[in-house]
mmCIF file of C-alpha atoms in Angstrom:
data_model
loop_
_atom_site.group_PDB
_atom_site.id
_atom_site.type_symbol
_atom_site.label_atom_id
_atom_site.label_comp_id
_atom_site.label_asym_id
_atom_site.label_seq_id
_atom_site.Cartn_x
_atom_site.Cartn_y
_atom_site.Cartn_z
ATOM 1 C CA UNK W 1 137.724 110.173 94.024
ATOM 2 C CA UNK W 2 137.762 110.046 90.229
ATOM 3 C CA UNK W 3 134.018 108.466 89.972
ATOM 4 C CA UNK W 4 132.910 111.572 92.483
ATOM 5 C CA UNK W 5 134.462 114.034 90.595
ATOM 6 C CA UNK W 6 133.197 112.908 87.632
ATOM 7 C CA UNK W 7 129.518 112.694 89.111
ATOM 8 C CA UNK W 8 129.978 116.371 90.315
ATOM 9 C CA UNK W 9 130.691 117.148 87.146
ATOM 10 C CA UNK W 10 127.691 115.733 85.886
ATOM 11 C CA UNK W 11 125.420 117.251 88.620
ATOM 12 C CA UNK W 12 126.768 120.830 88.580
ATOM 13 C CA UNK W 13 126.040 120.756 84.796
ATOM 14 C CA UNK W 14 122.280 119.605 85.161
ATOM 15 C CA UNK W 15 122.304 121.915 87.445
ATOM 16 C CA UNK W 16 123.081 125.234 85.570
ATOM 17 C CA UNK W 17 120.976 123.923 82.777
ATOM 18 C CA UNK W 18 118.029 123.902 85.119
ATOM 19 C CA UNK W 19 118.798 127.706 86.744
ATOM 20 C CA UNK W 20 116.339 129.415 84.825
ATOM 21 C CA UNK W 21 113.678 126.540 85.050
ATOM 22 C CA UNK W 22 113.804 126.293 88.608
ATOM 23 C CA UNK W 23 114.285 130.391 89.305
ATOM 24 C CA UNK W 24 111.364 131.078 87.031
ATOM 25 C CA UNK W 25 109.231 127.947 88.994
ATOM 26 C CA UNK W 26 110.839 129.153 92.426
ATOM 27 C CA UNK W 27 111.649 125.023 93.024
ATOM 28 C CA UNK W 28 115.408 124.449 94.406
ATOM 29 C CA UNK W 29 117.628 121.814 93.094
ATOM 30 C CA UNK W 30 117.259 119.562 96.181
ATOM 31 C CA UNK W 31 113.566 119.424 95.361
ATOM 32 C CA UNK W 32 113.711 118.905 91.842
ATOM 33 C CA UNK W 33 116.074 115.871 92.625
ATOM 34 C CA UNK W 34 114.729 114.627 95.954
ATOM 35 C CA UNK W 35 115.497 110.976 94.444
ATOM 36 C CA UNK W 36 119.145 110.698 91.988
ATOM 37 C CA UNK W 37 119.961 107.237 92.620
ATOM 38 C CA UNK W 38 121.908 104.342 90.366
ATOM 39 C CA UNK W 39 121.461 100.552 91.680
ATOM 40 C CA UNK W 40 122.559 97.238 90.327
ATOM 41 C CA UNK W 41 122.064 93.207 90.583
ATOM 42 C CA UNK W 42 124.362 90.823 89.412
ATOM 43 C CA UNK W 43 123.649 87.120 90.176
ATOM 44 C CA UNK W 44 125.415 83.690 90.268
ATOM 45 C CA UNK W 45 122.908 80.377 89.839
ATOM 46 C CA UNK W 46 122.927 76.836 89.123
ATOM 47 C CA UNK W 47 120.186 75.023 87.826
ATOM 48 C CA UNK W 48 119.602 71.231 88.006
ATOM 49 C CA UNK W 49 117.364 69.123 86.560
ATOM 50 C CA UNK W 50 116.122 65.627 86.969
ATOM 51 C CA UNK W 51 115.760 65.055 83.071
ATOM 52 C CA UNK W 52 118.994 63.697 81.507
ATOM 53 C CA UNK W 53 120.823 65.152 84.591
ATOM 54 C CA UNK W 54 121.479 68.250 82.859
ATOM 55 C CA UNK W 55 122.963 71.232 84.752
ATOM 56 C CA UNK W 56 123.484 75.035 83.830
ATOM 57 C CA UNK W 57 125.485 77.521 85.606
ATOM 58 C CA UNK W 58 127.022 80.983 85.188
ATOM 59 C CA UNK W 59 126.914 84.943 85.943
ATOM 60 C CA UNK W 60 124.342 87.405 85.075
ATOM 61 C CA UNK W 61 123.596 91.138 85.291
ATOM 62 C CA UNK W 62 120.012 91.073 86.623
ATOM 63 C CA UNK W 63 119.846 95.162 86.447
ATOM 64 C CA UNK W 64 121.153 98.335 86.330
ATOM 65 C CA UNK W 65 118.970 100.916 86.567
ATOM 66 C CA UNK W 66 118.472 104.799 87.022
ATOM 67 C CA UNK W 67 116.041 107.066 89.286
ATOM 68 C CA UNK W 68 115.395 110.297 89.187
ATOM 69 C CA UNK W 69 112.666 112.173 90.827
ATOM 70 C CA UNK W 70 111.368 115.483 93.053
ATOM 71 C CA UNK W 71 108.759 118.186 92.760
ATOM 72 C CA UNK W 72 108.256 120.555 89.747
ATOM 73 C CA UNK W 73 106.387 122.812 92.166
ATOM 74 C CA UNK W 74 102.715 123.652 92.394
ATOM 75 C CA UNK W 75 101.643 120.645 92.737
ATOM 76 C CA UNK W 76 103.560 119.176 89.839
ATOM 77 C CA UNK W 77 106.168 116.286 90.624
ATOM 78 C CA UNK W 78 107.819 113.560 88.261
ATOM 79 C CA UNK W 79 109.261 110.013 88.427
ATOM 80 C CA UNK W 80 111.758 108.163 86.035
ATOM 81 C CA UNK W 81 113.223 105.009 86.220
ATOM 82 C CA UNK W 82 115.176 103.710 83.008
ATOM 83 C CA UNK W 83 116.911 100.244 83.279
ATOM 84 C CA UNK W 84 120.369 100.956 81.326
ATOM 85 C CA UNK W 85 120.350 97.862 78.762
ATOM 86 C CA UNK W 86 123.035 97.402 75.951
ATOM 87 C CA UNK W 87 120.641 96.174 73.130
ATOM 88 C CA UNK W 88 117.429 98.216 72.327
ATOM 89 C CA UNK W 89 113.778 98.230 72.999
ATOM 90 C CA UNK W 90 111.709 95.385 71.104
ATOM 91 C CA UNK W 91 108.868 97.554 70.899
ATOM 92 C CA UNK W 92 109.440 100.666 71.138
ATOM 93 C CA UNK W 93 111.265 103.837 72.319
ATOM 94 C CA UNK W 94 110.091 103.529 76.184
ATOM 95 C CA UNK W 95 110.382 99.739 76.336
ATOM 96 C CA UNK W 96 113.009 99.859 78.662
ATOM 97 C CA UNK W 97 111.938 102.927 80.779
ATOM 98 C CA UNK W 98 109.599 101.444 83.887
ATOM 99 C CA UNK W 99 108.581 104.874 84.919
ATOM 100 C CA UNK W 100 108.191 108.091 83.465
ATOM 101 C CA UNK W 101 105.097 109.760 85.337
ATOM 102 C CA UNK W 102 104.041 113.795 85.799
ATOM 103 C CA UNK W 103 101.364 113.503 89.117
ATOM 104 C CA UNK W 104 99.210 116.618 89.654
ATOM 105 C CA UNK W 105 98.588 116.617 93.205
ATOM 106 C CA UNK W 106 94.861 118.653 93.412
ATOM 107 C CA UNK W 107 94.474 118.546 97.036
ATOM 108 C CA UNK W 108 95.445 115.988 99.735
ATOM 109 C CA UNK W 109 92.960 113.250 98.705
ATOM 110 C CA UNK W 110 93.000 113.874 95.606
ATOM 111 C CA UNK W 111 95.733 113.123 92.673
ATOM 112 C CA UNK W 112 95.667 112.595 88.836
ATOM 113 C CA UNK W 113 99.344 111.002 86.799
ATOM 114 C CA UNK W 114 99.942 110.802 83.372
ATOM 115 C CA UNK W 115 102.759 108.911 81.740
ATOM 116 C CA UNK W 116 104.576 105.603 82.036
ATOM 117 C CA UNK W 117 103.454 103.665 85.144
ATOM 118 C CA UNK W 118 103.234 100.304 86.723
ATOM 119 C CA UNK W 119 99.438 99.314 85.961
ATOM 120 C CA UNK W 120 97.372 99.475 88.860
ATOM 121 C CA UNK W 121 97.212 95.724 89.839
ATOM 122 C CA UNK W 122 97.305 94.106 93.450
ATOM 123 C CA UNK W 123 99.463 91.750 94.844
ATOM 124 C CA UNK W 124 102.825 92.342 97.046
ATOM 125 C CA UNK W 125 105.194 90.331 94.741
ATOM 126 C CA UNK W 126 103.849 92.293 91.611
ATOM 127 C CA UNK W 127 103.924 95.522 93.523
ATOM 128 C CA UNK W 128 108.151 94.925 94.903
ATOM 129 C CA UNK W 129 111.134 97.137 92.452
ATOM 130 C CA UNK W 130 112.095 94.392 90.529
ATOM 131 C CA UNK W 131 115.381 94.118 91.657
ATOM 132 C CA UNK W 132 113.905 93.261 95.283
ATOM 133 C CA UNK W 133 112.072 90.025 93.836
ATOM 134 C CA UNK W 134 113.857 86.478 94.204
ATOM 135 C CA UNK W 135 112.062 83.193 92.602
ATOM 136 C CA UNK W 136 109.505 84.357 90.772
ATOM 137 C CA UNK W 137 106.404 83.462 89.720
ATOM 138 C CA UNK W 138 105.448 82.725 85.871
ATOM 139 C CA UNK W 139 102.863 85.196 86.413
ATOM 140 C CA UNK W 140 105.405 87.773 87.505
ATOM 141 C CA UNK W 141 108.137 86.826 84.917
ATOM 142 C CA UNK W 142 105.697 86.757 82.083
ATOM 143 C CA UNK W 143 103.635 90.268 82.885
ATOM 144 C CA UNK W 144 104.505 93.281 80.970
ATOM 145 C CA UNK W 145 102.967 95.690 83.270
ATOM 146 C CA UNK W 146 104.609 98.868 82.702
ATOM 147 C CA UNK W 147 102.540 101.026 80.232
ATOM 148 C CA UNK W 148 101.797 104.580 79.177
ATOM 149 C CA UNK W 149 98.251 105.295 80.405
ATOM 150 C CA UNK W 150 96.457 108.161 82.900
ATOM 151 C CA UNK W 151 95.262 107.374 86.182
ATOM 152 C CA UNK W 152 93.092 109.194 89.087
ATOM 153 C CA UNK W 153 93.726 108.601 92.552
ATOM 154 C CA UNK W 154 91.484 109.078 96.162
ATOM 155 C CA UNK W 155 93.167 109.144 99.547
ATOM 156 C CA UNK W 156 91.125 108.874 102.558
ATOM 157 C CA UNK W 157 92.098 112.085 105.070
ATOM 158 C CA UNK W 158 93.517 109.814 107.639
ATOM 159 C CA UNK W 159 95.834 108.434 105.331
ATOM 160 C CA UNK W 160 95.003 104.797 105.467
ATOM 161 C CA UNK W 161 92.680 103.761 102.259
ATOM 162 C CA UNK W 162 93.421 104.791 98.481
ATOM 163 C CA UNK W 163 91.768 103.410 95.238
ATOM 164 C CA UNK W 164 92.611 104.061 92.302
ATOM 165 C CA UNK W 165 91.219 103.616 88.553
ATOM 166 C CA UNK W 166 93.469 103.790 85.640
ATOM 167 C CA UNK W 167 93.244 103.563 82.019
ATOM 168 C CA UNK W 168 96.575 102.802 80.061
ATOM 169 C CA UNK W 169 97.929 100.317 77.068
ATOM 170 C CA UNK W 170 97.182 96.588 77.476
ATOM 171 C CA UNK W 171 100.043 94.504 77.520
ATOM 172 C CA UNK W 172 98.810 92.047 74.952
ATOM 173 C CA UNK W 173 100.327 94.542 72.681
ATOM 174 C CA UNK W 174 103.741 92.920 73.764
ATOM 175 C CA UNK W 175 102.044 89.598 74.516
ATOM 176 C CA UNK W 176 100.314 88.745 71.178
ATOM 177 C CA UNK W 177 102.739 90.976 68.885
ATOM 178 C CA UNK W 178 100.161 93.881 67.891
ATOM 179 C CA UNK W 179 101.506 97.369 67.009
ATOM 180 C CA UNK W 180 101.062 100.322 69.364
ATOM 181 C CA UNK W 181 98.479 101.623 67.650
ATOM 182 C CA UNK W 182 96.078 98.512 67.603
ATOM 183 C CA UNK W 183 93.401 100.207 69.856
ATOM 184 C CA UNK W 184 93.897 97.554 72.899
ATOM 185 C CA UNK W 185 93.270 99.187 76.372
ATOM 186 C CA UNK W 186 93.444 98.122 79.807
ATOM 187 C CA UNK W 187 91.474 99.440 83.003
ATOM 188 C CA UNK W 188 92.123 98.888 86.305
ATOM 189 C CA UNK W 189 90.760 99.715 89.483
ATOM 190 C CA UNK W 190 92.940 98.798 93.029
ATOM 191 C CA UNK W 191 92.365 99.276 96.765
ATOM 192 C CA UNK W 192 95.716 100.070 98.821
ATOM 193 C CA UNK W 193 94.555 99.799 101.976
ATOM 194 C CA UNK W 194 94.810 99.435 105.974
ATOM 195 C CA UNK W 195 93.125 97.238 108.656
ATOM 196 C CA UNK W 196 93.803 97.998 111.755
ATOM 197 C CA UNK W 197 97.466 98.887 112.582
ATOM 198 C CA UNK W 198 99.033 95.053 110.954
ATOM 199 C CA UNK W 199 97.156 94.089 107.893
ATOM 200 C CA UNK W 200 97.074 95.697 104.713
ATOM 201 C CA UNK W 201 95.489 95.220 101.483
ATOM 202 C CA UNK W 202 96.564 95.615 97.529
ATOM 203 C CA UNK W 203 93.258 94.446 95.933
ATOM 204 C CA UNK W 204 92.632 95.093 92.178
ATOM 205 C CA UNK W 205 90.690 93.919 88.867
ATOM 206 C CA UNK W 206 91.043 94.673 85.680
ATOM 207 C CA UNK W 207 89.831 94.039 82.304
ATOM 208 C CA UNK W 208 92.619 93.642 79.896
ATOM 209 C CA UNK W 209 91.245 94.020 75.955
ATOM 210 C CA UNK W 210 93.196 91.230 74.217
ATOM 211 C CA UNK W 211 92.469 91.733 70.618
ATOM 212 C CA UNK W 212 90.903 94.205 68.375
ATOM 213 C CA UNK W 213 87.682 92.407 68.433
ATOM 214 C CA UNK W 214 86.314 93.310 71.910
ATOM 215 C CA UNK W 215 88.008 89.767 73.737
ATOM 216 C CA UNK W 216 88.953 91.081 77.511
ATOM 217 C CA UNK W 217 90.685 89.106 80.123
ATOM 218 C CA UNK W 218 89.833 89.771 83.513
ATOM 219 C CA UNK W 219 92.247 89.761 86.205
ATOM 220 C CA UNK W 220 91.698 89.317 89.908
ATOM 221 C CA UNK W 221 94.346 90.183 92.713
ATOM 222 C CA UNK W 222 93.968 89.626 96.592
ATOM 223 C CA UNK W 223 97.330 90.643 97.970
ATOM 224 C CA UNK W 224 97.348 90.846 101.863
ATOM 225 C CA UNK W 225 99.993 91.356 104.387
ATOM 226 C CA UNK W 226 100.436 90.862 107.554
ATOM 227 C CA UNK W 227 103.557 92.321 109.521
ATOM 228 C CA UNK W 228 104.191 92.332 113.086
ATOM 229 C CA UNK W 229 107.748 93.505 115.170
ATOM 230 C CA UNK W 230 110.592 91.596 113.196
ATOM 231 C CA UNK W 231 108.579 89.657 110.577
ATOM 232 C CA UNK W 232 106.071 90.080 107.998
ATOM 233 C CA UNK W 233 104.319 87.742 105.256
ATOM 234 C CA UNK W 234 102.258 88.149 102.294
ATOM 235 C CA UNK W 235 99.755 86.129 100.329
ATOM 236 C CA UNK W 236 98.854 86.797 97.192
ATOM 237 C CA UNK W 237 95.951 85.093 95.111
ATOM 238 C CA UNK W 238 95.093 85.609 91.385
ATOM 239 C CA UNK W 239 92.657 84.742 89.266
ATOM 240 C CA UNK W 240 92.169 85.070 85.448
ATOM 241 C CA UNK W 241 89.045 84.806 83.221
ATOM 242 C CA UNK W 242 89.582 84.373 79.449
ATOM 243 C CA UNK W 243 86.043 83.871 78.239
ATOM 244 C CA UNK W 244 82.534 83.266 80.009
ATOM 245 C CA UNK W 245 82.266 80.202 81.293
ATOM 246 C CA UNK W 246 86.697 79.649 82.276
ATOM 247 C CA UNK W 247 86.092 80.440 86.311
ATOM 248 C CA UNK W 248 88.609 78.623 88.329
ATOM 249 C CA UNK W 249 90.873 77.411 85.536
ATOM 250 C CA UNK W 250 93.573 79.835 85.677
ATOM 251 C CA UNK W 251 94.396 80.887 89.000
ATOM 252 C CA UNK W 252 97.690 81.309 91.118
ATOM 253 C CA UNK W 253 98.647 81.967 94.893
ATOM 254 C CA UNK W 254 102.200 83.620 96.244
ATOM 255 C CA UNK W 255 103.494 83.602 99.781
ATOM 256 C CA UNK W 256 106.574 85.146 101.293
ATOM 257 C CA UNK W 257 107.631 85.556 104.998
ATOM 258 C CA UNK W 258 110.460 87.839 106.228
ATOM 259 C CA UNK W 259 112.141 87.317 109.501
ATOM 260 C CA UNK W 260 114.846 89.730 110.412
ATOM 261 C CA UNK W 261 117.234 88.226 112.436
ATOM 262 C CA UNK W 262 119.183 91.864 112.939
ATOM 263 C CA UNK W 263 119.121 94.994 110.987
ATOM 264 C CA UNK W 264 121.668 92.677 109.097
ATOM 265 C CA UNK W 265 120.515 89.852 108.538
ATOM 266 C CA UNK W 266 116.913 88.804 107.079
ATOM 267 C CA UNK W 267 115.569 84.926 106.547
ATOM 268 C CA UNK W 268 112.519 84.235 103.893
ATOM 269 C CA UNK W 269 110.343 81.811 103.129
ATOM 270 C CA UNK W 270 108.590 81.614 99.018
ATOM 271 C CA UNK W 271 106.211 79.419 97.991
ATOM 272 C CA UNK W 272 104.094 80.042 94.684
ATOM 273 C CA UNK W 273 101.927 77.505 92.491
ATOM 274 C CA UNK W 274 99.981 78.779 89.312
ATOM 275 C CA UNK W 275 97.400 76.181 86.489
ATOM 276 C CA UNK W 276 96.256 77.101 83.433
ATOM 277 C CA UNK W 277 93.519 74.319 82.764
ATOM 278 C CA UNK W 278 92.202 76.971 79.804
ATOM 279 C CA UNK W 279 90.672 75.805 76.821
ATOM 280 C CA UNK W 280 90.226 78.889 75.148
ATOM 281 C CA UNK W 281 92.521 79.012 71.628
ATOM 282 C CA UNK W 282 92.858 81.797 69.326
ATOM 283 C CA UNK W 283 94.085 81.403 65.399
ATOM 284 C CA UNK W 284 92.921 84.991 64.554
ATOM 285 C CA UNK W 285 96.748 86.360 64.324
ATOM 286 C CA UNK W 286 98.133 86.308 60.557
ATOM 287 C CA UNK W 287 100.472 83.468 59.643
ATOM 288 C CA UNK W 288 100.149 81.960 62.915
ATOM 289 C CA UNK W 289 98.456 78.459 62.846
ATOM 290 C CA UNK W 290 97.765 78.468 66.228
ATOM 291 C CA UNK W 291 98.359 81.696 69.338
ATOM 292 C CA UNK W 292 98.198 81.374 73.051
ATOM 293 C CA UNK W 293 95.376 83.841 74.767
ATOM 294 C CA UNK W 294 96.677 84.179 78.138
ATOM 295 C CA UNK W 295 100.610 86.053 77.975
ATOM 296 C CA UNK W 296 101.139 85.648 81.734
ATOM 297 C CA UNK W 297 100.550 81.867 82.054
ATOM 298 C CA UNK W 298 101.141 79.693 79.478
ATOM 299 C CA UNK W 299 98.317 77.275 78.071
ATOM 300 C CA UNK W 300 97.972 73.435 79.468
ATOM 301 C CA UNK W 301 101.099 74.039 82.205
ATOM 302 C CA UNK W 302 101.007 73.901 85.930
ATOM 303 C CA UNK W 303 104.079 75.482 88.160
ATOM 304 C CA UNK W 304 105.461 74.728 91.643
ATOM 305 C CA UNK W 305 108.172 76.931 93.191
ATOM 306 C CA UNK W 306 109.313 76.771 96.731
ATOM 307 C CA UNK W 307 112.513 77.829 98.592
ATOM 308 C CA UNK W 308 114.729 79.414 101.557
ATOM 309 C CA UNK W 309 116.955 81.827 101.463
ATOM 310 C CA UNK W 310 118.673 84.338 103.132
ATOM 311 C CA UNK W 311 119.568 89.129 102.559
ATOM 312 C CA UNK W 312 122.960 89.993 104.528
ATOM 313 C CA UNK W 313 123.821 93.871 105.012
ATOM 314 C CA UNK W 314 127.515 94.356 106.044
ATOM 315 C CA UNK W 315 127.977 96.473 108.339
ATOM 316 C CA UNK W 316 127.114 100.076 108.335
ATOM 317 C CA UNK W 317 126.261 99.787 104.675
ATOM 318 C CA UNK W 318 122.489 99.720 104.068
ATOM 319 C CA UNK W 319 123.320 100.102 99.832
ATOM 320 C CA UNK W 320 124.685 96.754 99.889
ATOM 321 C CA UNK W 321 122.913 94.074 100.120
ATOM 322 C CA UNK W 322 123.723 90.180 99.417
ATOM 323 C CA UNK W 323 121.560 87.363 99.214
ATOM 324 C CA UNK W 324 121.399 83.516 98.627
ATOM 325 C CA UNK W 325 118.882 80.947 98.209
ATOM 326 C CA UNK W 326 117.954 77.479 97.188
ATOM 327 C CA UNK W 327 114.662 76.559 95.437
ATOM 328 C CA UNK W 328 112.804 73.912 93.880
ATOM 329 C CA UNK W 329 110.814 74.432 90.637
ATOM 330 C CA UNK W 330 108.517 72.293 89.524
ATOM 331 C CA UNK W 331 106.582 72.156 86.036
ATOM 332 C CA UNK W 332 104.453 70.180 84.759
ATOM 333 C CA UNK W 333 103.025 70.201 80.640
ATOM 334 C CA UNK W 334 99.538 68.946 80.541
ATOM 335 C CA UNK W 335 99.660 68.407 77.260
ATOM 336 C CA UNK W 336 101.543 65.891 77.657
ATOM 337 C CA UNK W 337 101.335 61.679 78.294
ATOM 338 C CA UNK W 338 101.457 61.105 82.361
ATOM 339 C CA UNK W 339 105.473 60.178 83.372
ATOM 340 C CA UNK W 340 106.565 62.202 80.818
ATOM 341 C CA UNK W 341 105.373 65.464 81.643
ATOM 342 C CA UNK W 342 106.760 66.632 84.773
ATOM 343 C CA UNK W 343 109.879 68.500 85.125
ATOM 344 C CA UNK W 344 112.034 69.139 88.044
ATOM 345 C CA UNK W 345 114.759 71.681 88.918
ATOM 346 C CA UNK W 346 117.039 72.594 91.627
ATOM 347 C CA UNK W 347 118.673 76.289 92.166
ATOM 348 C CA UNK W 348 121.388 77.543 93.894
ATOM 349 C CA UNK W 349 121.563 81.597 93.502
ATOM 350 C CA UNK W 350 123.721 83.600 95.213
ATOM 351 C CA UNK W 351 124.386 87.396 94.158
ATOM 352 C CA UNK W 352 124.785 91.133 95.317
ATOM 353 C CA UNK W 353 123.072 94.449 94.960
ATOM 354 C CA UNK W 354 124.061 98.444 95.490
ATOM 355 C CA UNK W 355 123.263 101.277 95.056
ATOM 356 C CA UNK W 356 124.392 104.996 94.823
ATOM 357 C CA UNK W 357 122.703 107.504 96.126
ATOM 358 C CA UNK W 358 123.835 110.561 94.308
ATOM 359 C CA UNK W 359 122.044 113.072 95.602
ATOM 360 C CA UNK W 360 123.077 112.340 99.385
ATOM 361 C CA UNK W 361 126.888 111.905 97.962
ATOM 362 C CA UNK W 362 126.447 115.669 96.901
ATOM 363 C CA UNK W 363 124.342 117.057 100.207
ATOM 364 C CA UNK W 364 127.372 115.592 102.316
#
């Protein structure tokens, strides 16, 4: 009772501070808030691996983060999503904001956003909230893809097809240590789309600028899914080009199937594998004798993950969630003599995740 007082509190304050904005816009407060949320992930692992017989294990906060969102009226609506961290940004003030979007709605097909955004890149393990993801890929992990930028979207009238083209910040800023204001851009183009009533597409390439000096890296994503009655799978295939003549050295491929059991219980399947065979180097960065190109997999290493695992709703209670799996991670350092190189792991996670929806809390 104390916690919902003290979020009424809250509420009815944001409230009367809006009054005159949303009088003078004719917008209520239930559609300037449409989404007031909180949700959390804590997690419990073990990690084992086969060199020296070493083994790690503990607790960790995965994330704790805040939504807010709804329409400004006249076509006007807004998105943010802040993860609450103790320690600040590395970069800079937004680092730890994901979203923070205005999206201008001109007619039904047609929309344009400007702001903080996920960059428009395919794939259905890139495209999943974060705290939805379990065993990641090193593409995944390593991809800062939430950047300021402007975007312009096109629906089809039935609904089914968008593509969209968007402009924003490369994330070789955070990558290869440049300030904001270094110039590097990224633009993207992406297909969400629908065939037939089961299979659906997030398709997308982009060009990347990695340095001042006009060096791009293109990115390739084929993400299809394919979902019928209680299950559903994905596959997801990448493909990076850091110079000319690098085709088919640096590619990865992501699958996941769900099977839900009961509106309780859900099984899944994960499987990923990603090279880097690249031979492009770069020593153009000051005081550094020697810089990796590619930020989302590193130089000379190949990576294996596969694993079960298992999402549990008690009862009646769709805003908690627990989960557990067990995974085997393989890596392997080119670079390194044969026998030696290889490194294997095995994972144990188990952990939780909730959430709070405030704005039902309040419309109850």
């Amino acid at each position: 009772m104390q916690l919902r007082n003290r979020l009424f509190a809250i509420a009815s304050a944001l409230c009367a501070a809006l009054a005159p904005l949303s009088g003078a816009a004719q917008v209520d407060f239930g559609s300037v808030f449409s989404k007031f949320k909180l949700e959390a992930r804590a997690d419990a692992e073990v990690l084992s691996s086969d060199r020296d017989d070493a083994t790690a294990y503990g607790m960790r906060g995965r994330y704790f983060n805040l939504m807010v969102g709804g329409d400004l009226g006249e076509g006007f609506s807004y998105y943010f999503r802040q993860r609450l961290k103790a320690e600040p940004g590395s970069i800079k003030f937004f680092d730890n904001t994901d979203f923070m979007w205005l999206n201008y709605q001109l007619s039904d097909q047609w929309r344009v956003r400007l702001g903080k955004d996920a960059m428009a890149v395919g794939g259905y393990e890139y495209d999943a909230a974060p705290i939805d993801v379990y065993m990641e890929s090193e593409y995944w992990n390593n991809f800062y893809c939430f950047q300021l930028g402007a975007s312009v979207a096109y629906t089809t009238a039935d609904g089914r097809q968008s593509f969209v083209a968007q402009v924003t910040q490369s994330p070789y800023i955070q990558t290869r240590g440049y300030e904001w204001n270094s110039g590097l851009l990224a633009y993207n183009f992406e297909w969400l789309g629908s065939i037939g009533q089961n299979v659906h597409t997030l398709f997308s390439t982009s060009m990347m600028q990695r340095d001042p000096g006009q060096k791009f890296v293109n990115l390739t994503v084929l993400g299809t899914q394919v979902a019928y009655g209680r299950w559903d799978s994905y596959l997801d295939l990448m493909h990076q080009v850091l110079d000319a003549d690098e085709w088919g050295k640096v590619w990865g491929v992501v699958w996941r199937c769900n099977y839900r059991l009961s509106p309780r219980w859900t099984l899944f399947a994960k499987f990923s594998h990603e090279e880097n065979r690249s031979l492009v180097q770069d020593y153009s960065l000051p005081g550094s004798w020697f810089n990796e190109v590619d930020g989302l997999v590193p130089t000379s290493r190949v990576y294996s993950k596969a694993g079960l695992g298992v999402e549990f709703h008690p009862k009646g209670m769709q805003n908690v969630r627990l989960h557990g799996y067990v995974a085997m991670l393989h890596e392997d350092n080119l670079d390194q003599p044969v026998g030696t190189a290889d490194l294997n792991y095995l994972t144990c996670n188990l952990g939780f995740t909730w959430a709070v929806d405030v704005r039902n809390i309040f419309k109850k």
